[in-house]
Amino acid sequence: MPRYLTTIHLDENNVPSDGPSAELMDRMGALIEEMNKAGVMLETAGLTPSAQGTRVLWSGGKISVTDGPFTEAKEVIGGYSIIQAKNQAEAVEWSKRFLQVHEDTWTISVQVREIGE
């Protein structure tokens, strides 16, 4: 079965100030448990804020290293998962379900890409 990388994109300046609610975490946990039981979820994790990250750039034959936060970024990757699904349509359906566990105050998107073998 094909594997897919899903990346969760968000604007760090536009998330609820107190972070995910306990109810959201419960709903997310239930969905992840369902995905595990279905054999879909292979790996998932949230990422630390971009302020704690480092960007390494290769340009013009030179390396540059920049510590976060990255003020020019409108969106950052807030988390990811690796899932296996019958096809891209099924991977998209799981991603929709992930988005729907969030409250209406969240503005996030998921990018779904098949992992090349």
PDB file of N, CA and C in Angstrom, residues 34-43 82-85 90 94:
ATOM      1  N   GLU A  34      -8.091   5.320  16.379  1.00  0.00           N
ATOM      2  CA  GLU A  34      -8.854   4.690  15.300  1.00  0.00           C
ATOM      3  C   GLU A  34      -7.954   4.398  14.098  1.00  0.00           C
ATOM      4  N   MET A  35      -7.092   5.352  13.761  1.00  0.00           N
ATOM      5  CA  MET A  35      -6.178   5.165  12.626  1.00  0.00           C
ATOM      6  C   MET A  35      -5.181   4.046  12.908  1.00  0.00           C
ATOM      7  N   ASN A  36      -4.711   3.957  14.144  1.00  0.00           N
ATOM      8  CA  ASN A  36      -3.807   2.869  14.525  1.00  0.00           C
ATOM      9  C   ASN A  36      -4.501   1.521  14.378  1.00  0.00           C
ATOM     10  N   LYS A  37      -5.731   1.410  14.885  1.00  0.00           N
ATOM     11  CA  LYS A  37      -6.488   0.157  14.796  1.00  0.00           C
ATOM     12  C   LYS A  37      -6.774  -0.232  13.352  1.00  0.00           C
ATOM     13  N   ALA A  38      -6.975   0.768  12.483  1.00  0.00           N
ATOM     14  CA  ALA A  38      -7.243   0.513  11.070  1.00  0.00           C
ATOM     15  C   ALA A  38      -5.967   0.192  10.290  1.00  0.00           C
ATOM     16  N   GLY A  39      -4.813   0.321  10.951  1.00  0.00           N
ATOM     17  CA  GLY A  39      -3.545   0.048  10.275  1.00  0.00           C
ATOM     18  C   GLY A  39      -3.113   1.151   9.334  1.00  0.00           C
ATOM     19  N   VAL A  40      -3.672   2.342   9.501  1.00  0.00           N
ATOM     20  CA  VAL A  40      -3.379   3.471   8.619  1.00  0.00           C
ATOM     21  C   VAL A  40      -2.200   4.294   9.145  1.00  0.00           C
ATOM     22  N   MET A  41      -2.195   4.564  10.441  1.00  0.00           N
ATOM     23  CA  MET A  41      -1.177   5.440  11.025  1.00  0.00           C
ATOM     24  C   MET A  41       0.142   4.693  11.203  1.00  0.00           C
ATOM     25  N   LEU A  42       1.196   5.237  10.641  1.00  0.00           N
ATOM     26  CA  LEU A  42       2.529   4.675  10.825  1.00  0.00           C
ATOM     27  C   LEU A  42       3.341   5.500  11.807  1.00  0.00           C
ATOM     28  N   GLU A  43       3.170   6.835  11.756  1.00  0.00           N
ATOM     29  CA  GLU A  43       3.920   7.730  12.644  1.00  0.00           C
ATOM     30  C   GLU A  43       3.257   9.098  12.621  1.00  0.00           C
ATOM     31  N   ILE A  82       2.814  10.079   8.922  1.00  0.00           N
ATOM     32  CA  ILE A  82       3.060   9.178   7.804  1.00  0.00           C
ATOM     33  C   ILE A  82       1.976   8.111   7.915  1.00  0.00           C
ATOM     34  N   ILE A  83       1.164   8.026   6.868  1.00  0.00           N
ATOM     35  CA  ILE A  83       0.065   7.064   6.873  1.00  0.00           C
ATOM     36  C   ILE A  83       0.178   6.178   5.645  1.00  0.00           C
ATOM     37  N   GLN A  84      -0.457   5.021   5.712  1.00  0.00           N
ATOM     38  CA  GLN A  84      -0.576   4.193   4.514  1.00  0.00           C
ATOM     39  C   GLN A  84      -2.055   4.065   4.203  1.00  0.00           C
ATOM     40  N   ALA A  85      -2.366   4.235   2.939  1.00  0.00           N
ATOM     41  CA  ALA A  85      -3.758   4.217   2.503  1.00  0.00           C
ATOM     42  C   ALA A  85      -3.823   3.556   1.134  1.00  0.00           C
ATOM     43  N   GLU A  90      -8.169   8.217  -0.200  1.00  0.00           N
ATOM     44  CA  GLU A  90      -8.351   7.755   1.171  1.00  0.00           C
ATOM     45  C   GLU A  90      -7.482   8.562   2.133  1.00  0.00           C
ATOM     46  N   TRP A  94      -8.777  10.848   5.477  1.00  0.00           N
ATOM     47  CA  TRP A  94      -8.243  10.835   6.843  1.00  0.00           C
ATOM     48  C   TRP A  94      -7.789  12.237   7.243  1.00  0.00           C
TER      49      TRP A  94
END
